[in-house]
Tab-separated table of C-alpha atoms and ligand atoms in Angstrom:
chain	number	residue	atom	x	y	z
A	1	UNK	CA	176.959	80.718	150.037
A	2	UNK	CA	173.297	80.484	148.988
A	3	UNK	CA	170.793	78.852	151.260
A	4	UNK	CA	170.543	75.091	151.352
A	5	UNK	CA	167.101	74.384	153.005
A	6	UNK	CA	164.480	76.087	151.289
A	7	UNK	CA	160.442	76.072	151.656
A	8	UNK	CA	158.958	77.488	148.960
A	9	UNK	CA	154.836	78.951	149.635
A	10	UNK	CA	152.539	80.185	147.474
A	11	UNK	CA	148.761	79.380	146.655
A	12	UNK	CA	148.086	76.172	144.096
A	13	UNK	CA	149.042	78.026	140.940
A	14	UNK	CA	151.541	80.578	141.911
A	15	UNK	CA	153.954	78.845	139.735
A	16	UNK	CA	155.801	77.525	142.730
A	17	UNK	CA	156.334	73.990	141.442
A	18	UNK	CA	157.891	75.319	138.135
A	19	UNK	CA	160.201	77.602	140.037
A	20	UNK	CA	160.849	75.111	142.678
A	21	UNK	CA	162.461	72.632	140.087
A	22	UNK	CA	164.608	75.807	138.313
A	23	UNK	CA	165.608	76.708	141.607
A	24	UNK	CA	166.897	73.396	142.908
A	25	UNK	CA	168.628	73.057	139.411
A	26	UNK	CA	170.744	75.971	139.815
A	27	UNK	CA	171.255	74.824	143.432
A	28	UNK	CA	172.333	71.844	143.082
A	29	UNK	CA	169.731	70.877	145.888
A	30	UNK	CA	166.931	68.565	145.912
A	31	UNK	CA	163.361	69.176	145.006
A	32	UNK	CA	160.683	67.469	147.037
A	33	UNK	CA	157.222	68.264	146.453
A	34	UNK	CA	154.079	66.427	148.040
A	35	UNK	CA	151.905	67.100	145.195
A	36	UNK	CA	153.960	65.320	143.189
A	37	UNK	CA	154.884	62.170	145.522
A	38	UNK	CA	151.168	62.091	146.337
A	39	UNK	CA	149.956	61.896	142.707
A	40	UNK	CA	152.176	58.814	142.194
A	41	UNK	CA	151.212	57.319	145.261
A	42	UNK	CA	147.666	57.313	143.499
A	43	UNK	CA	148.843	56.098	140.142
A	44	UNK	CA	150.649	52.961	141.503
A	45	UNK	CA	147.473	52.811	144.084
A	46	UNK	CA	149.860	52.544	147.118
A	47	UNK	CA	147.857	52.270	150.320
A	48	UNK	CA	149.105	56.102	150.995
A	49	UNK	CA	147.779	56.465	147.097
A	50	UNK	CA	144.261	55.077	148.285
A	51	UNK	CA	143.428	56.921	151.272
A	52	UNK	CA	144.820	60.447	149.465
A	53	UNK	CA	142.705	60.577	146.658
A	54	UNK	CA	139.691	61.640	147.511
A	55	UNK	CA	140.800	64.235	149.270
A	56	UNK	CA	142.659	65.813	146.355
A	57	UNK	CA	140.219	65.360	143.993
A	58	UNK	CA	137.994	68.122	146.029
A	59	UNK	CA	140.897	69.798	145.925
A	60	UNK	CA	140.681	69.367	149.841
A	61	UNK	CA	143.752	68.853	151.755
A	62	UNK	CA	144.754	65.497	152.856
A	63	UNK	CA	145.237	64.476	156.850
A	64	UNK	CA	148.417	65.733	158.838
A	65	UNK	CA	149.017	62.931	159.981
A	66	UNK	CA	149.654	61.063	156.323
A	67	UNK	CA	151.828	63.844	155.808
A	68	UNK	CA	154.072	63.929	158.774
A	69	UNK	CA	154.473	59.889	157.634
A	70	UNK	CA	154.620	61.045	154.470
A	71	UNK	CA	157.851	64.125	155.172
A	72	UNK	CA	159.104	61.774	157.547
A	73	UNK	CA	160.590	59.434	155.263
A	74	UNK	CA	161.583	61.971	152.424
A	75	UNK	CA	163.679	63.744	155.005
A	76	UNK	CA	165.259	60.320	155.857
A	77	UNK	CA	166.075	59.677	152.050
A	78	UNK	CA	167.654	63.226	151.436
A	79	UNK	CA	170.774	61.988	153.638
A	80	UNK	CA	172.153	65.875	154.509
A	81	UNK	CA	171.880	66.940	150.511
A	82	UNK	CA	170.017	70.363	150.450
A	83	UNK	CA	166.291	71.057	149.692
A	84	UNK	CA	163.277	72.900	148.683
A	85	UNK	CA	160.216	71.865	150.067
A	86	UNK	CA	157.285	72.212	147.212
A	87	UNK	CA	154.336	71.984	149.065
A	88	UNK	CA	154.737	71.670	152.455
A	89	UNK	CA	153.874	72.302	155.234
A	90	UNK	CA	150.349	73.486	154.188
A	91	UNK	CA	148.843	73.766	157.708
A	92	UNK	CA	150.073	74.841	161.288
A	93	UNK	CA	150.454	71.456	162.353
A	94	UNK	CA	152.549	70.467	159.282
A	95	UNK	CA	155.091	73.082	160.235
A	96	UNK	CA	155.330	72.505	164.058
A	97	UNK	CA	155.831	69.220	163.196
A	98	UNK	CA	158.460	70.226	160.566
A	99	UNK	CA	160.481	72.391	163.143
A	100	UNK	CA	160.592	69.146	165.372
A	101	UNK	CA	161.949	66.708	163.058
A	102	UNK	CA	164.235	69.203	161.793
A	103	UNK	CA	165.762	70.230	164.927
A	104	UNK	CA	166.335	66.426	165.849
A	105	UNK	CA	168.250	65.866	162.474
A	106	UNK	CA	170.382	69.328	163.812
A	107	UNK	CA	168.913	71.059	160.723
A	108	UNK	CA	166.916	74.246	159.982
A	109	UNK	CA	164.979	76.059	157.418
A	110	UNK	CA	167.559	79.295	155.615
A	111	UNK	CA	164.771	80.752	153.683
A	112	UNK	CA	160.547	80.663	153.381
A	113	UNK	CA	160.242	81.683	149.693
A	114	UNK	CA	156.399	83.282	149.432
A	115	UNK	CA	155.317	83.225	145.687
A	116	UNK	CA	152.495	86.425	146.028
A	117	UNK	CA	149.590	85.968	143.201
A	118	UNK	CA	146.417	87.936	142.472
A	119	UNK	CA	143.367	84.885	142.914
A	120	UNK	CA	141.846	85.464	139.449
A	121	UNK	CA	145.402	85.152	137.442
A	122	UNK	CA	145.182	81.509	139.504
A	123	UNK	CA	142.250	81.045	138.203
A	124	UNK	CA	142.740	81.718	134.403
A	125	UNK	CA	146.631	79.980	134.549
A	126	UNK	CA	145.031	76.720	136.470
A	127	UNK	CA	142.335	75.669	133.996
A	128	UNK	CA	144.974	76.854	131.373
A	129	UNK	CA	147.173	74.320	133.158
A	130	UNK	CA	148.087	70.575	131.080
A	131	UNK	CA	150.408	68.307	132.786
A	132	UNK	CA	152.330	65.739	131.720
A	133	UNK	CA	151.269	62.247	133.421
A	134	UNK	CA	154.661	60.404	132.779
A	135	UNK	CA	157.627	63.217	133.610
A	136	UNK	CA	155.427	65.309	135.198
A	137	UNK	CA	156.561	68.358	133.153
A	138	UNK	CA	154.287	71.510	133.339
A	139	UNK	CA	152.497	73.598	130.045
A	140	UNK	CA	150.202	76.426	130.224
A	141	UNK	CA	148.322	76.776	127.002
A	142	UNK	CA	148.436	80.470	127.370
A	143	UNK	CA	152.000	81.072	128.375
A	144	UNK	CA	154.434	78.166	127.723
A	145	UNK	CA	152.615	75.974	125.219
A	146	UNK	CA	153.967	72.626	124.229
A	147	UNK	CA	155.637	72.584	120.801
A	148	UNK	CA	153.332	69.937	119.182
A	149	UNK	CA	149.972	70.436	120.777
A	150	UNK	CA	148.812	67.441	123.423
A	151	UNK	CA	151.988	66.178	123.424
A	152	UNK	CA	155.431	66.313	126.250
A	153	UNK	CA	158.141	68.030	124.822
A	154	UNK	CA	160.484	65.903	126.860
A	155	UNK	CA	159.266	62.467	126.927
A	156	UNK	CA	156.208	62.904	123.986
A	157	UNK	CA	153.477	61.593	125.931
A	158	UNK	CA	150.131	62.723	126.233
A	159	UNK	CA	149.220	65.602	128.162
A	160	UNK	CA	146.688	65.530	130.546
A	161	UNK	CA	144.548	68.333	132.441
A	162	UNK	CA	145.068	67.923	136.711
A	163	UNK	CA	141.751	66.558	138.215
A	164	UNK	CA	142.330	68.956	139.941
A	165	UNK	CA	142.153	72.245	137.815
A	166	UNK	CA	138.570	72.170	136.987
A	167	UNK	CA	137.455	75.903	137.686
A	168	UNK	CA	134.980	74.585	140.980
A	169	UNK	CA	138.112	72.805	142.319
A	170	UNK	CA	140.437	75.658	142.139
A	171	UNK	CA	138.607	77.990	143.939
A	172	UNK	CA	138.067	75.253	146.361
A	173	UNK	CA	141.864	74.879	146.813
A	174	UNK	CA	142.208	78.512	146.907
A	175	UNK	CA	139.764	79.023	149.527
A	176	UNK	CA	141.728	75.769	151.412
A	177	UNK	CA	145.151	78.196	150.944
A	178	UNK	CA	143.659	81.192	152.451
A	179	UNK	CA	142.130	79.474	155.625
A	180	UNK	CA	144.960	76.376	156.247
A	181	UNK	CA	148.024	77.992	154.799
A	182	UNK	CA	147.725	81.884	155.373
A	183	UNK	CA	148.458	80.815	159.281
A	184	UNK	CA	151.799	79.086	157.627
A	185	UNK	CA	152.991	82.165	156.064
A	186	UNK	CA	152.115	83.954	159.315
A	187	UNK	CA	154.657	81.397	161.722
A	188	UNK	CA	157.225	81.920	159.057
A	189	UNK	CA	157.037	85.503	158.860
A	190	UNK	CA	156.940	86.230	163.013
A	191	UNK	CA	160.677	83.487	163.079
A	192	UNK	CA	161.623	86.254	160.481
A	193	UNK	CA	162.893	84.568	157.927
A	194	UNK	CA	159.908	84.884	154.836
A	195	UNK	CA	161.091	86.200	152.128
A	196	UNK	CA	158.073	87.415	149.769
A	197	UNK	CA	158.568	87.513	145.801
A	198	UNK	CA	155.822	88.555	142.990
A	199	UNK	CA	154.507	85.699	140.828
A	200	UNK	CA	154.026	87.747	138.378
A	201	UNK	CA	156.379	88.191	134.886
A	202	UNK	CA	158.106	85.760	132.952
A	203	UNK	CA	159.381	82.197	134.885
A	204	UNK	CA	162.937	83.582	134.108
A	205	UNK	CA	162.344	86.727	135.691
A	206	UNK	CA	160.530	85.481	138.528
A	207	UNK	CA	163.597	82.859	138.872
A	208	UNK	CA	166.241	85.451	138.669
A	209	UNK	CA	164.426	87.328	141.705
A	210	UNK	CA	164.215	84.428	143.829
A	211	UNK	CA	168.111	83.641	143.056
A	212	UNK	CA	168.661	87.456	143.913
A	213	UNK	CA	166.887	87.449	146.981
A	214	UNK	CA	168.383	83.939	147.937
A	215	UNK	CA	171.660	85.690	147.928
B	1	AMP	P1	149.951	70.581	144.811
B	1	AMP	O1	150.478	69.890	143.613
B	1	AMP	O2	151.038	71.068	145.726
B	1	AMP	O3	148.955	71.655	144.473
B	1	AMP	O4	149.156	69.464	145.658
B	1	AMP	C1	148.049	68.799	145.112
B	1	AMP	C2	147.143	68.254	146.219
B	1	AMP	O5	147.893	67.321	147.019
B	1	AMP	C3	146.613	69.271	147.215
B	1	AMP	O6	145.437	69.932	146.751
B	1	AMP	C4	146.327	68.370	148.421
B	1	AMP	O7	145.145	67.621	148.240
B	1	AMP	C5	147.501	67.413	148.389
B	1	AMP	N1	148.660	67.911	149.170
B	1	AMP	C6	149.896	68.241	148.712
B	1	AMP	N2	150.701	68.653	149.704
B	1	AMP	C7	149.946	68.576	150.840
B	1	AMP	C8	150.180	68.866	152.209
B	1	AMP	N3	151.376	69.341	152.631
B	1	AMP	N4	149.165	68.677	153.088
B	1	AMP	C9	147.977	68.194	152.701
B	1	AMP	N5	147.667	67.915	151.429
B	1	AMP	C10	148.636	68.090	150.497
């Protein structure tokens, strides 16, 4: 049987959210990311909404302790289904905490899926990057444009560019990856069970190797 409780790593860009949702599709398993939850939280301006902000738009990363509060009450909401974390943990903290409130639900992590990218194909594929503000839906407009330009193909509405993905923020949040999360990828790799796949190719083919290695 294929594993149930997934993390899935990569730097902002890797195309980790778009596999993350395929993956939990064919799964049957439920995708959380923090990205997402967080840019909600600042739509409805939620007091979690308010204090993250600022820190995202810099592209900065926002307190552990708003996101242990945060994972906290996901986890309680998943009720024993399956997941893929999206997201998290992005910082040593984040995934000592993890480990704890895992092992006091009796659960553990199968698989660490590490999405590998070359920095300047982040660059060009992030300010390519136009998301949809209402279904959150992803387009890139240089490899999976939308079919009538500016505009959702699932729900129609208007696409917008990420705050985010201006060129000065990426490298920001790339820089943020390499010192906060590198040390992630490090604990998972040393408890043995990263499993590294190449960003690179189509999102089928990149989606068939993480179902192959998932095997
Ligand atoms: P993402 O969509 O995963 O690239 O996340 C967008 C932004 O949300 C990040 O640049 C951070 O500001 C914030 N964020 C998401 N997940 C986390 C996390 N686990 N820890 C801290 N900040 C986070």
């Amino acid at each position: 049987m294929a594993a149930k409780h997934l993390l899935i790593i990569g730097p902002p860009g890797s195309g980790k959210g778009t596999q993350a949702v395929r993956v939990a599709e064919e799964l049957g398993i439920k995708h959380l990311s923090t990205g997402d939850i967080l840019r909600e939280a600042v739509k409805e301006e939620t007091e979690l909404g308010l204090k993250a902000k600022s820190f995202m738009e810099q592209g900065a990363l926002v307190p552990d302790e708003l996101m242990l509060e945060l994972i906290a009450t996901e986890l309680d909401k998943l009720d024993g289904k399956g997941w893929i974390l999206d997201g998290y943990p992005r910082t040593l903290p984040q995934a000592e905490a993890l480990e704890k409130m895992l092992d006091e639900r009796g659960e553990s992590i199968d698989k660490v899926l590490l999405i590998d990218v070359d920095p300047e194909v982040i660059v060009k594929r992030l300010t390519s990057r136009r998301v949809c503000p209402s279904c959150n839906a992803v387009y890139n407009l240089e490899t999976l444009k939308p079919k009538v330009e500016g505009k959702c193909d699932r729900c129609g509405a208007e696409l917008i560019i990420r705050p985010d993905d201006t060129e000065e923020t990426v490298r920001n949040r790339l820089k943020v990856y390499e010192e906060q999360t590198a040390p992630v990828v490090e604990f998972y790799r040393n408890k043995g069970n990263l499993v590294p796949v190449k960003g690179e190719g189509s999102i089928e083919e990149i989606t068939a190797e993480i179902l192959r290695v998932l095997e």
